[in-house]
Tab-separated table of C-alpha atoms (C1' of nucleotides) in Angstrom:
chain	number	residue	atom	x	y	z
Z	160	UNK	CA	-19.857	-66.225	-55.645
Z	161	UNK	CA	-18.006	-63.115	-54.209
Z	162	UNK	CA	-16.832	-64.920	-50.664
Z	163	UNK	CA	-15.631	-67.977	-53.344
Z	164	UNK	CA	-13.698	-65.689	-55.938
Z	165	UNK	CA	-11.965	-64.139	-53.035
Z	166	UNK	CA	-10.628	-66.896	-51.573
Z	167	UNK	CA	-9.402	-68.743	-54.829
Z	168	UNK	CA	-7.770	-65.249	-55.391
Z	169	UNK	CA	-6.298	-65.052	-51.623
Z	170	UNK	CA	-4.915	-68.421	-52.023
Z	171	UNK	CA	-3.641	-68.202	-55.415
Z	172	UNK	CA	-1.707	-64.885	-54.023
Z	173	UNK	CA	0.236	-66.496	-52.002
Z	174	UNK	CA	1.161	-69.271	-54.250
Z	175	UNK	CA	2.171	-67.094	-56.986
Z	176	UNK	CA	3.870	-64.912	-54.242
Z	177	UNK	CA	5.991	-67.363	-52.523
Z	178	UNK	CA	6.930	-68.867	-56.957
Z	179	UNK	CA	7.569	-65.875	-57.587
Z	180	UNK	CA	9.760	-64.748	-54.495
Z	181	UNK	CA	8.859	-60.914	-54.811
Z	182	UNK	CA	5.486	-58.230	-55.339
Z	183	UNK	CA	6.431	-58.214	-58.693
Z	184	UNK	CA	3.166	-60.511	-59.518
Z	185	UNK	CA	0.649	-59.595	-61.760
Z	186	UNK	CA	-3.036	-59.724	-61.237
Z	187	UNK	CA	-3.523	-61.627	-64.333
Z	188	UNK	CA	-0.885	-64.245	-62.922
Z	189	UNK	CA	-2.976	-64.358	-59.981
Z	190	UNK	CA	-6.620	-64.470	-61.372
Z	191	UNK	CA	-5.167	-67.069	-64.043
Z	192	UNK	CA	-4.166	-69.352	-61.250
Z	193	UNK	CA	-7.295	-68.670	-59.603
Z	194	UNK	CA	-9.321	-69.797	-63.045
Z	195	UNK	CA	-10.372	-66.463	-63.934
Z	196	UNK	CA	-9.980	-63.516	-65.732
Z	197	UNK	CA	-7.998	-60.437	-64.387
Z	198	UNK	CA	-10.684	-58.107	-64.994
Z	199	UNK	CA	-13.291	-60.087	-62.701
Z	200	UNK	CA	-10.474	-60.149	-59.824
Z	201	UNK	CA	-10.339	-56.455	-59.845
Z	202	UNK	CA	-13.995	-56.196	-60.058
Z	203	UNK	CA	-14.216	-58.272	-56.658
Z	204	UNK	CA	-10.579	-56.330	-55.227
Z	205	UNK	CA	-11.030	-53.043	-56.106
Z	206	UNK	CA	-7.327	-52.852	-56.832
Z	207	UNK	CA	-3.984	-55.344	-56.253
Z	208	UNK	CA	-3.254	-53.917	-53.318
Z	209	UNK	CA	-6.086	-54.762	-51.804
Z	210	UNK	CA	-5.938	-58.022	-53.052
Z	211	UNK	CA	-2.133	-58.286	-51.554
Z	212	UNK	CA	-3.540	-56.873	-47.975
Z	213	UNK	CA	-6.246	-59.744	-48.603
Z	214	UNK	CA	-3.380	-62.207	-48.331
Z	215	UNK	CA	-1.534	-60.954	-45.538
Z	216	UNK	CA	-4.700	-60.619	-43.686
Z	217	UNK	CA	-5.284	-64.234	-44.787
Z	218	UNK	CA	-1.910	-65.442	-43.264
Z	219	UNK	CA	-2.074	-63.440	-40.266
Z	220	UNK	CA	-5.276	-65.006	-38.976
Z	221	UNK	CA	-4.183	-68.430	-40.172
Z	222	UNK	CA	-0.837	-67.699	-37.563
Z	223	UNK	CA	-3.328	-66.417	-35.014
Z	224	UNK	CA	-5.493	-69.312	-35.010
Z	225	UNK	CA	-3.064	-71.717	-34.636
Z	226	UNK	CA	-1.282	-70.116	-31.926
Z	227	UNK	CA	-4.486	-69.824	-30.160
Z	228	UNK	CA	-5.237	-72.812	-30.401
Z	229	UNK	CA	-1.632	-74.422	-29.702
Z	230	UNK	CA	-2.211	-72.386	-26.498
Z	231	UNK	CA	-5.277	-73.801	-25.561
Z	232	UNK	CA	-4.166	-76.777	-25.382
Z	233	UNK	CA	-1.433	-76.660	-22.694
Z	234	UNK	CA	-0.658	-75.175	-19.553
Z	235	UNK	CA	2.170	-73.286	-17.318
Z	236	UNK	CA	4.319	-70.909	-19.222
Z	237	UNK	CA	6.961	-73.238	-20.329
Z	238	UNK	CA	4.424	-75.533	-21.952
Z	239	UNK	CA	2.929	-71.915	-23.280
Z	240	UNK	CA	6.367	-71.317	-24.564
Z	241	UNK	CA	6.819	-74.226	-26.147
Z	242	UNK	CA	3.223	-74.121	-27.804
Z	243	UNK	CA	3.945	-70.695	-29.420
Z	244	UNK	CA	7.594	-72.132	-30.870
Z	245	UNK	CA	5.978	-74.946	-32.456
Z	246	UNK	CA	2.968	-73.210	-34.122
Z	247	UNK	CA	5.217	-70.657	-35.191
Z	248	UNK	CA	7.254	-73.122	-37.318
Z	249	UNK	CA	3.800	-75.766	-38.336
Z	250	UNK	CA	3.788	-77.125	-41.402
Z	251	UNK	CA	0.802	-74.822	-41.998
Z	252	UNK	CA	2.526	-71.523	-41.488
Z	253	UNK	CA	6.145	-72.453	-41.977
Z	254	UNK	CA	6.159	-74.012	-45.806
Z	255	UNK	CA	7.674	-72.393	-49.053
Z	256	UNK	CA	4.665	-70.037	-50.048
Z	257	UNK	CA	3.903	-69.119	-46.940
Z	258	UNK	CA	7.777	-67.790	-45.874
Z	259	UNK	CA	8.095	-66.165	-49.754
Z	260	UNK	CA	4.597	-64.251	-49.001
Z	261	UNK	CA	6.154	-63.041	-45.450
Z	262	UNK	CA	8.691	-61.786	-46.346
Z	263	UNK	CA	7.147	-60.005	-49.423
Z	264	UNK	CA	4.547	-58.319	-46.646
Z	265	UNK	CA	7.754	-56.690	-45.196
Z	266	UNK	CA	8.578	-54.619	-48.572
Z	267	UNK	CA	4.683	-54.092	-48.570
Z	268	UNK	CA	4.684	-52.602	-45.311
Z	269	UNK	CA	7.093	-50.416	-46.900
Z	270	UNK	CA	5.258	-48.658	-48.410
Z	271	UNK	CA	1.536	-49.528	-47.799
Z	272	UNK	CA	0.395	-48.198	-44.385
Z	273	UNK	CA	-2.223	-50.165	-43.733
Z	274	UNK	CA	0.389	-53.127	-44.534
Z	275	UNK	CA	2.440	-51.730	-42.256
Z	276	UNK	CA	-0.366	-51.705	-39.411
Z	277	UNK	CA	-1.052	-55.068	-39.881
Z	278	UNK	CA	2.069	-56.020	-39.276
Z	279	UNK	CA	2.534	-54.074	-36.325
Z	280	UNK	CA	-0.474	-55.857	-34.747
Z	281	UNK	CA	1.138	-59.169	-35.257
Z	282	UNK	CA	4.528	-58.418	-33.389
Z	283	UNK	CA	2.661	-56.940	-30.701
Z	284	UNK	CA	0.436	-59.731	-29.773
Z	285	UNK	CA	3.315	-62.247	-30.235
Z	286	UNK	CA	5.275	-59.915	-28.128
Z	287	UNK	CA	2.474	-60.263	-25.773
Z	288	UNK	CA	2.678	-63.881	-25.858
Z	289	UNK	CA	5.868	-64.398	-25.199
Z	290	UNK	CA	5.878	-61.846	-22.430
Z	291	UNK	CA	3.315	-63.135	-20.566
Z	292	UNK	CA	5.220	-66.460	-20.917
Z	293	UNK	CA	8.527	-65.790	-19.803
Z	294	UNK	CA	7.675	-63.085	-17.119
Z	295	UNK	CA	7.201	-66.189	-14.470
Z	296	UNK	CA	10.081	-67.346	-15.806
Z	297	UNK	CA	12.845	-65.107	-15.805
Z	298	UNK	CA	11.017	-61.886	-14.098
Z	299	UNK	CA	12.792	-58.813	-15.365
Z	300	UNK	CA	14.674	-59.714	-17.946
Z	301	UNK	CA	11.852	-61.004	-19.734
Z	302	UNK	CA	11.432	-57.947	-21.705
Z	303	UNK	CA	14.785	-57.859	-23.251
Z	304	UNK	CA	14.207	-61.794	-23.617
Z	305	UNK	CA	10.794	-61.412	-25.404
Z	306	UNK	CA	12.193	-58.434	-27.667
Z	307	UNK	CA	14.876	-60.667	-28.397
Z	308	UNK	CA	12.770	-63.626	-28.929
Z	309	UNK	CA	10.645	-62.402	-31.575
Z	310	UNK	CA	13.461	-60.971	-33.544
Z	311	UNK	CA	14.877	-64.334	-33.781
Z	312	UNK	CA	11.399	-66.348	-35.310
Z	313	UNK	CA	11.456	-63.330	-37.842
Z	314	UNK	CA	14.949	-64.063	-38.281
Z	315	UNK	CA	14.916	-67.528	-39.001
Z	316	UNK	CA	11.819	-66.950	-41.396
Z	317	UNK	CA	13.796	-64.632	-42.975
Z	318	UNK	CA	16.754	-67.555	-43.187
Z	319	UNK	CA	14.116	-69.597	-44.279
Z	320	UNK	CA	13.546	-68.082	-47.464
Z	321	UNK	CA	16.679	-67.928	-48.879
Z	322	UNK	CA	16.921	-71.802	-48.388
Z	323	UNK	CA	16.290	-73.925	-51.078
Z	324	UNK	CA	14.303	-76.991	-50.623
Z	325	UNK	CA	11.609	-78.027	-48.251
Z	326	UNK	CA	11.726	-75.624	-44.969
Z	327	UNK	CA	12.669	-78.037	-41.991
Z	328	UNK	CA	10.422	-77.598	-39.103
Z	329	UNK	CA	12.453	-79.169	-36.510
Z	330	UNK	CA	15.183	-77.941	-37.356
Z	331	UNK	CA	13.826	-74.431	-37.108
Z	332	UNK	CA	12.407	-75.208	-33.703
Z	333	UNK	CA	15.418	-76.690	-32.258
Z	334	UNK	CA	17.166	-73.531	-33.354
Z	335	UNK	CA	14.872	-71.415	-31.655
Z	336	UNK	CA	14.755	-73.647	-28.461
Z	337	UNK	CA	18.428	-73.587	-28.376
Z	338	UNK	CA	17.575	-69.560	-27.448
Z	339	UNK	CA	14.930	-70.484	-24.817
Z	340	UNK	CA	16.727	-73.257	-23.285
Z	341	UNK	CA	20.001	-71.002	-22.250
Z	342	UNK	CA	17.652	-67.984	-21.690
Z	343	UNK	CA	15.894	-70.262	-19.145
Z	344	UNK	CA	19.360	-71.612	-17.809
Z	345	UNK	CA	18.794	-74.961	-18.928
Z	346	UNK	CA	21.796	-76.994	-20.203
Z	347	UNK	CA	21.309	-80.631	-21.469
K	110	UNK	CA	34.881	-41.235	-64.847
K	111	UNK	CA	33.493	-44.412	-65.013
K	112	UNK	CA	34.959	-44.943	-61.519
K	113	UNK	CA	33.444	-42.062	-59.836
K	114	UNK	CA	30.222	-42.047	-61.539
K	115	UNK	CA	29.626	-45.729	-60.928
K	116	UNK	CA	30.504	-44.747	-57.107
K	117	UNK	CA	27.918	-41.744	-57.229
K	118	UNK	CA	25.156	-44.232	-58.878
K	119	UNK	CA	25.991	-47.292	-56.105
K	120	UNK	CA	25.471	-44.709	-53.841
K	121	UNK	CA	22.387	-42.956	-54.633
K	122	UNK	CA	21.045	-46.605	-55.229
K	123	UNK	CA	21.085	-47.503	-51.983
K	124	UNK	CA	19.952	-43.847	-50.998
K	125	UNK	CA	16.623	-44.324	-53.235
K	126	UNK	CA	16.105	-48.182	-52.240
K	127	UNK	CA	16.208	-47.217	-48.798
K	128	UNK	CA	13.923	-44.221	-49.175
K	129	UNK	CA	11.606	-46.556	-51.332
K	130	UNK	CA	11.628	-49.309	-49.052
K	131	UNK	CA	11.335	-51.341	-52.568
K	132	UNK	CA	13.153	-52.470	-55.349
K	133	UNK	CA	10.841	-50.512	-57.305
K	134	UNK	CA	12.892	-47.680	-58.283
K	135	UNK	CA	13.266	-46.473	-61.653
K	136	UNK	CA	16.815	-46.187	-63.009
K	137	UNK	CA	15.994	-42.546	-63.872
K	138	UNK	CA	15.478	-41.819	-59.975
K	139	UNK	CA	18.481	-43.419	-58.985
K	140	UNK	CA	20.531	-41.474	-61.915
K	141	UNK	CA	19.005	-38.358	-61.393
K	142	UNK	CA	19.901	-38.371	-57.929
K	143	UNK	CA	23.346	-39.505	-58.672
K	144	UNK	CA	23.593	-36.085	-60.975
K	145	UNK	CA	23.121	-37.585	-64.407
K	146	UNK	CA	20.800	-38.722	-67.272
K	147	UNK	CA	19.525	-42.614	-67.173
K	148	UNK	CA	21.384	-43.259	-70.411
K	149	UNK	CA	24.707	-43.172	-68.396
K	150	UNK	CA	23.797	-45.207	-65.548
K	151	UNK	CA	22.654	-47.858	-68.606
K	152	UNK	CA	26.031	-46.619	-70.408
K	153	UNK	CA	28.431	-47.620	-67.149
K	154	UNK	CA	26.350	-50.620	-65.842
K	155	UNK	CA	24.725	-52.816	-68.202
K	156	UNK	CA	21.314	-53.303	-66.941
K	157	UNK	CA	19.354	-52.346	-63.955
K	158	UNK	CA	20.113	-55.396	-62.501
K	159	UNK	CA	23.578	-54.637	-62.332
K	160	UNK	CA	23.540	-51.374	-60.444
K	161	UNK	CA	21.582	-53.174	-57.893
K	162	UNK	CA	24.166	-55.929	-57.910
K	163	UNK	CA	27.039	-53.179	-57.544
K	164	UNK	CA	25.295	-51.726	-54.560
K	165	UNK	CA	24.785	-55.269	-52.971
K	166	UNK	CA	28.353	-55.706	-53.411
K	167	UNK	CA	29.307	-52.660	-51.549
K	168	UNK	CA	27.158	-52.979	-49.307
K	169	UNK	CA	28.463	-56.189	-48.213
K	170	UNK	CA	32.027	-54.909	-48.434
K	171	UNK	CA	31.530	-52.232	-46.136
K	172	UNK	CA	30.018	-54.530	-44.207
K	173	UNK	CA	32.863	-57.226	-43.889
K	174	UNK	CA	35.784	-54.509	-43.728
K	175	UNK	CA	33.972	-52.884	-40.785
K	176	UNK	CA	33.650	-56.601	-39.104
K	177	UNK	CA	37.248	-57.221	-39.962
K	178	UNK	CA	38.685	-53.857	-38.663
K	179	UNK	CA	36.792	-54.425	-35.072
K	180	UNK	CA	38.449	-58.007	-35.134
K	181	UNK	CA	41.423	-56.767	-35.499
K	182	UNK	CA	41.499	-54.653	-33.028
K	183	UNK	CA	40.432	-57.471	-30.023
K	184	UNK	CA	42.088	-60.377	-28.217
K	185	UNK	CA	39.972	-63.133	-26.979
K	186	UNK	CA	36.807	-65.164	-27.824
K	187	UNK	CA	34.286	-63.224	-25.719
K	188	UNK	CA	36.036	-60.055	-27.116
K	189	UNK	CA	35.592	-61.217	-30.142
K	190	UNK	CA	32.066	-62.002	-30.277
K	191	UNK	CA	31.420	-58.461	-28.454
K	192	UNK	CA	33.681	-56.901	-31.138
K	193	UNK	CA	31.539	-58.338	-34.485
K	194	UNK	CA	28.341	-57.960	-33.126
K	195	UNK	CA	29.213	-53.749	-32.163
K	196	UNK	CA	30.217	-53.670	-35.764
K	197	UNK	CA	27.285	-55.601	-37.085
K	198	UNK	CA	24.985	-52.810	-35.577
K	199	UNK	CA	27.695	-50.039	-36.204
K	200	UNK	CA	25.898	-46.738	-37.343
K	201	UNK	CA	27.457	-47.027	-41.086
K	202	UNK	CA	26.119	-50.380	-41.503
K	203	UNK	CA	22.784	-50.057	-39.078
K	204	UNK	CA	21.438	-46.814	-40.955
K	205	UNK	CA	17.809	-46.344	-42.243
K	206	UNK	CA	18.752	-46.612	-45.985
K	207	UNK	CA	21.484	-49.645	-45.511
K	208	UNK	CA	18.760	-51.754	-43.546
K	209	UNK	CA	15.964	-50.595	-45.889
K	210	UNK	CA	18.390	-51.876	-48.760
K	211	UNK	CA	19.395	-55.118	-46.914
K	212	UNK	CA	15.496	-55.750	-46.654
K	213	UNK	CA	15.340	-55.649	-50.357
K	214	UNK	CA	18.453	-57.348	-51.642
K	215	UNK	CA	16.517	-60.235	-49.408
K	216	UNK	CA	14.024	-59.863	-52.362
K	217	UNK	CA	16.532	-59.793	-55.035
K	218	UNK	CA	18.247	-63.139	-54.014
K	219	UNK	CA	14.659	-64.701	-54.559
K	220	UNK	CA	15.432	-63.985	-58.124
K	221	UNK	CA	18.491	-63.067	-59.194
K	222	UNK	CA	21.275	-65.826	-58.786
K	223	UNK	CA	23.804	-63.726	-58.313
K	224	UNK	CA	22.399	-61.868	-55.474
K	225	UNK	CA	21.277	-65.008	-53.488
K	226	UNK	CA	25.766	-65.980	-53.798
K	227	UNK	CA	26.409	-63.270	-52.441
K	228	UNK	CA	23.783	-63.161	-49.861
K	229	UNK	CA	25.366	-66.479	-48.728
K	230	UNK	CA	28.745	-65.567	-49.402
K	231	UNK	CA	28.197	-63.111	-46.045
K	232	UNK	CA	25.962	-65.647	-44.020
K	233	UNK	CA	28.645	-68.081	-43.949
K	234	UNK	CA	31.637	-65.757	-43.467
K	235	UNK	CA	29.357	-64.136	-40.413
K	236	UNK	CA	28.641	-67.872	-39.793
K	237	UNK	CA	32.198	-69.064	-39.601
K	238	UNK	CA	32.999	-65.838	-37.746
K	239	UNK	CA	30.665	-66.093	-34.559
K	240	UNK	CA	31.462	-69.854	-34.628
K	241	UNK	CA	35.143	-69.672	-33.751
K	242	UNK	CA	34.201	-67.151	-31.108
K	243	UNK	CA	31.876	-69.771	-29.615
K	244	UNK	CA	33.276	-73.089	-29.953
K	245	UNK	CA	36.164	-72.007	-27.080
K	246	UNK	CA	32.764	-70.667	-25.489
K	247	UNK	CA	30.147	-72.969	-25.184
K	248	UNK	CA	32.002	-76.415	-26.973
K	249	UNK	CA	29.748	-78.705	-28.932
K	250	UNK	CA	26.594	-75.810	-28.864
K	251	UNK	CA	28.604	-73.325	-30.824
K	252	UNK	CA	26.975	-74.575	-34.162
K	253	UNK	CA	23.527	-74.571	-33.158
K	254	UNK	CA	24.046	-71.336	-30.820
K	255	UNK	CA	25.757	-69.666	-34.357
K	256	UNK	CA	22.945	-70.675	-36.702
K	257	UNK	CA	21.032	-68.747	-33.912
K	258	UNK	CA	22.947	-65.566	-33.409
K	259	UNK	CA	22.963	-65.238	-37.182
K	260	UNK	CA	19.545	-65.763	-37.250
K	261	UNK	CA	18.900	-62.814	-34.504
K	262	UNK	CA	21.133	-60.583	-36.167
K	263	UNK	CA	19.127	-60.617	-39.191
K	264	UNK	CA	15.993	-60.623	-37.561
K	265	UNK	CA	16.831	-57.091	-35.640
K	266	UNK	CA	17.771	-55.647	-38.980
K	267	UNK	CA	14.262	-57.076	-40.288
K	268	UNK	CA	12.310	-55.552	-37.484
K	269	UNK	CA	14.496	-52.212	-37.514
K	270	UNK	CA	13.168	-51.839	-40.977
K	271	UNK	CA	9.468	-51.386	-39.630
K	272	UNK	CA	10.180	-49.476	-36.876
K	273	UNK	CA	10.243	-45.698	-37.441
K	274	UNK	CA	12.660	-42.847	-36.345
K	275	UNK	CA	16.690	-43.565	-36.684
K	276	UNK	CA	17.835	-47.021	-35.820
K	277	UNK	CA	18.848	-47.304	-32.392
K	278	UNK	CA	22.332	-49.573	-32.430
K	279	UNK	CA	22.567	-49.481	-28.770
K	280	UNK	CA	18.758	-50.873	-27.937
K	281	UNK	CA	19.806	-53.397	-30.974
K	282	UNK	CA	23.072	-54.416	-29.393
K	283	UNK	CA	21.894	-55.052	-25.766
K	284	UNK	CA	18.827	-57.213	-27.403
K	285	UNK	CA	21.071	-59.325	-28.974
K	286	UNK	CA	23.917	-59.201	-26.402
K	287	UNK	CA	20.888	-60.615	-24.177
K	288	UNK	CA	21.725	-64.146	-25.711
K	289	UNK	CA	24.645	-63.893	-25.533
K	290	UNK	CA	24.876	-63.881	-22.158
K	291	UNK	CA	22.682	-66.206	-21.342
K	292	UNK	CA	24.120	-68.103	-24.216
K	293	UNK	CA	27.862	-67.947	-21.490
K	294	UNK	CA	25.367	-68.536	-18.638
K	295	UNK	CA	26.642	-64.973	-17.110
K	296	UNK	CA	23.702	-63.431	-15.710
K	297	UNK	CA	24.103	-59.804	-14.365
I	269	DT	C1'	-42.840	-62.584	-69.015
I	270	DT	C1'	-40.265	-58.580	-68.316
I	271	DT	C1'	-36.871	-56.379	-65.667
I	272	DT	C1'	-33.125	-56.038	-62.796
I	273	DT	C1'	-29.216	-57.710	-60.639
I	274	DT	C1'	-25.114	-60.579	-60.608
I	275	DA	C1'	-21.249	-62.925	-62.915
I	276	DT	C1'	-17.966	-62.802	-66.334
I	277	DT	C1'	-14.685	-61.664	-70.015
I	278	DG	C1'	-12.055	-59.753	-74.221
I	279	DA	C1'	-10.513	-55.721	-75.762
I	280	DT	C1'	-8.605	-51.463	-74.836
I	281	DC	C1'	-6.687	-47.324	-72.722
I	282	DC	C1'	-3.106	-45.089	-70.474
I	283	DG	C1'	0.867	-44.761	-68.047
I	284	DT	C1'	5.441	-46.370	-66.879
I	285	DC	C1'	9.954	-47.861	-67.570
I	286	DA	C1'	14.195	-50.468	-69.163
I	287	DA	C1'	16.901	-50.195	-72.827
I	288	DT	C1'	18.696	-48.295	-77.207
I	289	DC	C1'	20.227	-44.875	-80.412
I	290	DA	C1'	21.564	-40.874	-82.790
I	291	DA	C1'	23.702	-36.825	-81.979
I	292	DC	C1'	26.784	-33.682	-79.845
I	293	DA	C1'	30.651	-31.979	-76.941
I	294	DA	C1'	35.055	-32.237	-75.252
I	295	DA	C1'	39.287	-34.166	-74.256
I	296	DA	C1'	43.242	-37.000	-75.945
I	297	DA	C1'	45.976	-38.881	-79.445
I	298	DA	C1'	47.859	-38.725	-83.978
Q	135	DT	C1'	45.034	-29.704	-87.047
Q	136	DT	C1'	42.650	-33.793	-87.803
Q	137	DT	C1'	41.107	-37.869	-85.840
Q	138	DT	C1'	39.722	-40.793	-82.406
Q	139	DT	C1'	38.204	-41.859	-78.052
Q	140	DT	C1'	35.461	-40.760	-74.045
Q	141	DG	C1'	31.498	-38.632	-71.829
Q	142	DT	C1'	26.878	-37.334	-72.073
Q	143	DT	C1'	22.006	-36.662	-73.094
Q	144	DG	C1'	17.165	-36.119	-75.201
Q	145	DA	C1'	14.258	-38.641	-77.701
Q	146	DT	C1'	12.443	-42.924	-78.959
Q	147	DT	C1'	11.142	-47.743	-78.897
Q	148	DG	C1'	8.945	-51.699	-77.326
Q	149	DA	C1'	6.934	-54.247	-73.851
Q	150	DC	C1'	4.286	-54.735	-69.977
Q	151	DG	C1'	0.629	-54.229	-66.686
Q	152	DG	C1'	-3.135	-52.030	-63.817
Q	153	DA	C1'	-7.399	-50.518	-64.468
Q	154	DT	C1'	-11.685	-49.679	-67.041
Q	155	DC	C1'	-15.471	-50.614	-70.127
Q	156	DA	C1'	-18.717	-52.443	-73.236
Q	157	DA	C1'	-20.904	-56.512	-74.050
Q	158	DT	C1'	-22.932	-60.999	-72.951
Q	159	DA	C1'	-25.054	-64.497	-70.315
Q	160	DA	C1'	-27.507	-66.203	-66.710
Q	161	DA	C1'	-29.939	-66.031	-62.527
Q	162	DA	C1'	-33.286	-63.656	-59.497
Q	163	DA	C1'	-36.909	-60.574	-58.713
Q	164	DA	C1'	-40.971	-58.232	-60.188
DNA sequence: TTTTTTATTGATCCGTCAATCAACAAAAAA
DNA sequence: TTTTTTGTTGATTGACGGATCAATAAAAAA
């Protein structure tokens, strides 16, 4: 039961995290919409704040599988590029919950070290990435260019939120690929 | 005195919210700091809600008379551009407690109505700012290059908010000054 | 079958906090 | 001076929420 509970409970975080817009979420909220009572969700989470790391650990290695496996798929550091962009902004990472939970794991890293860490680890390997990416492509200045890069898809998450509606994808990407193409001296 | 203690609890709202790195602060922390009981900060503003309002508002104000000022003070579109994105990162706006604040009235505009106006209120006047700087610039781009400049600008604030140790406005300038220039196809 | 472990919940405790209020002081007006 | 307005607070209220616990059921082990 315990790998079931958790997951119900990870998933109904993030729901009630991205309705909600903010941490202010209680556990019952969460173990209601997760069919159970509050009491067994802190029984399998020792406490909310494990069950909010749960979540962001959740989403993290959703955004890391996809990226590695957008990158798998493709090759030279354009297509690489490119790969990265559009996983970034998937339906799968880039929809309502998921940009209302993000941005909540900001104000958690606040505060919450291990939050914090997590975080950390994700803007390093997608600094990584994109470095490893645009280093063929525009030599030295692609540390400036990856720095700036990842502040950007933050950014635009961050833009995202405050939206209302459905987030647009393509939109988001064609944004962000507005950045790359001039970066890479490209004009259409 | 309702001018100067509502002043002294705007301040010491954005003082605590920035040491937080949360909106939860109690209104007694926020009043005590500010030199007075939490009855009077309830007295002056209505609600908690309100102060947090009230420091959004300055905030913001601060933020668009130091924009204005360094307009003011510049001839030309490139000069322009230069002139709002120096005061964008300008140490009274790019400090540790204003970004940790600006973080969190992110949060507050999930909820609050108010906050969310005048959240947009500021992206479109930063919006409409960069864009008349660009359209003499770069011609038909400018609207997709000033969604993404607005974007990046929020997304160094974001990411300055994790980082530790004082903000660093001129590593945060260059970064975005980066697209810029790529943005005018002026490579150094 | 008996015993132990696992799953589950309602009720409850304890702390926190926004908001209100009654009371008091002090300045301003009458 | 008396009265009113303004400034101020300690104490209190009322609600909420995280965490714990006692109790029950059901499955698994012995």
């Amino acid at each position: 039961m315990e790998p079931i509970r958790k997951a119900a409970l990870v998933k109904a975080t993030i729901v009630e995290l991205g309705r909600a817009g903010s941490l202010d979420v209680t556990v019952s909220q969460i173990a209601k919409r997760a069919g159970m009572s509050s009491a067994l969700a802190h029984h399998y989470f020792g406490s909310k704040e494990d069950i909010f790391l749960a979540a962001m650990r959740h989403i993290l290695s959703l955004y890391g599988a996809e990226v590695r496996g957008a990158l798998a798929a493709v090759d030279g550091p354009e297509a690489r590029l490119q790969a990265i962009l559009r996983a970034s902004f998937s339906p799968g990472n880039f929809r309502r919950e998921a940009v209302g939970a993000w941005l909540n794991f900001y104000v958690l890293a606040q505060t919450v070290p291990e939050a914090r860490r997590l975080l950390s680890v994700y803007q390093r390997r997608l600094r990584s990435n994109l470095l490893s990416c645009l280093r063929p492509l525009v030599g030295v200045r692609a540390d400036r260019a990856a720095d700036a890069l990842g502040a950007l898809i933050d950014g635009v998450y961050l833009r995202e939120a405050l939206k209302e509606g459905p987030p647009d994808s393509a939109s988001a990407v064609a944004t962000v690929m507005e950045f790359v193409a001039s970066e890479l001296g490209k004009r259409k």
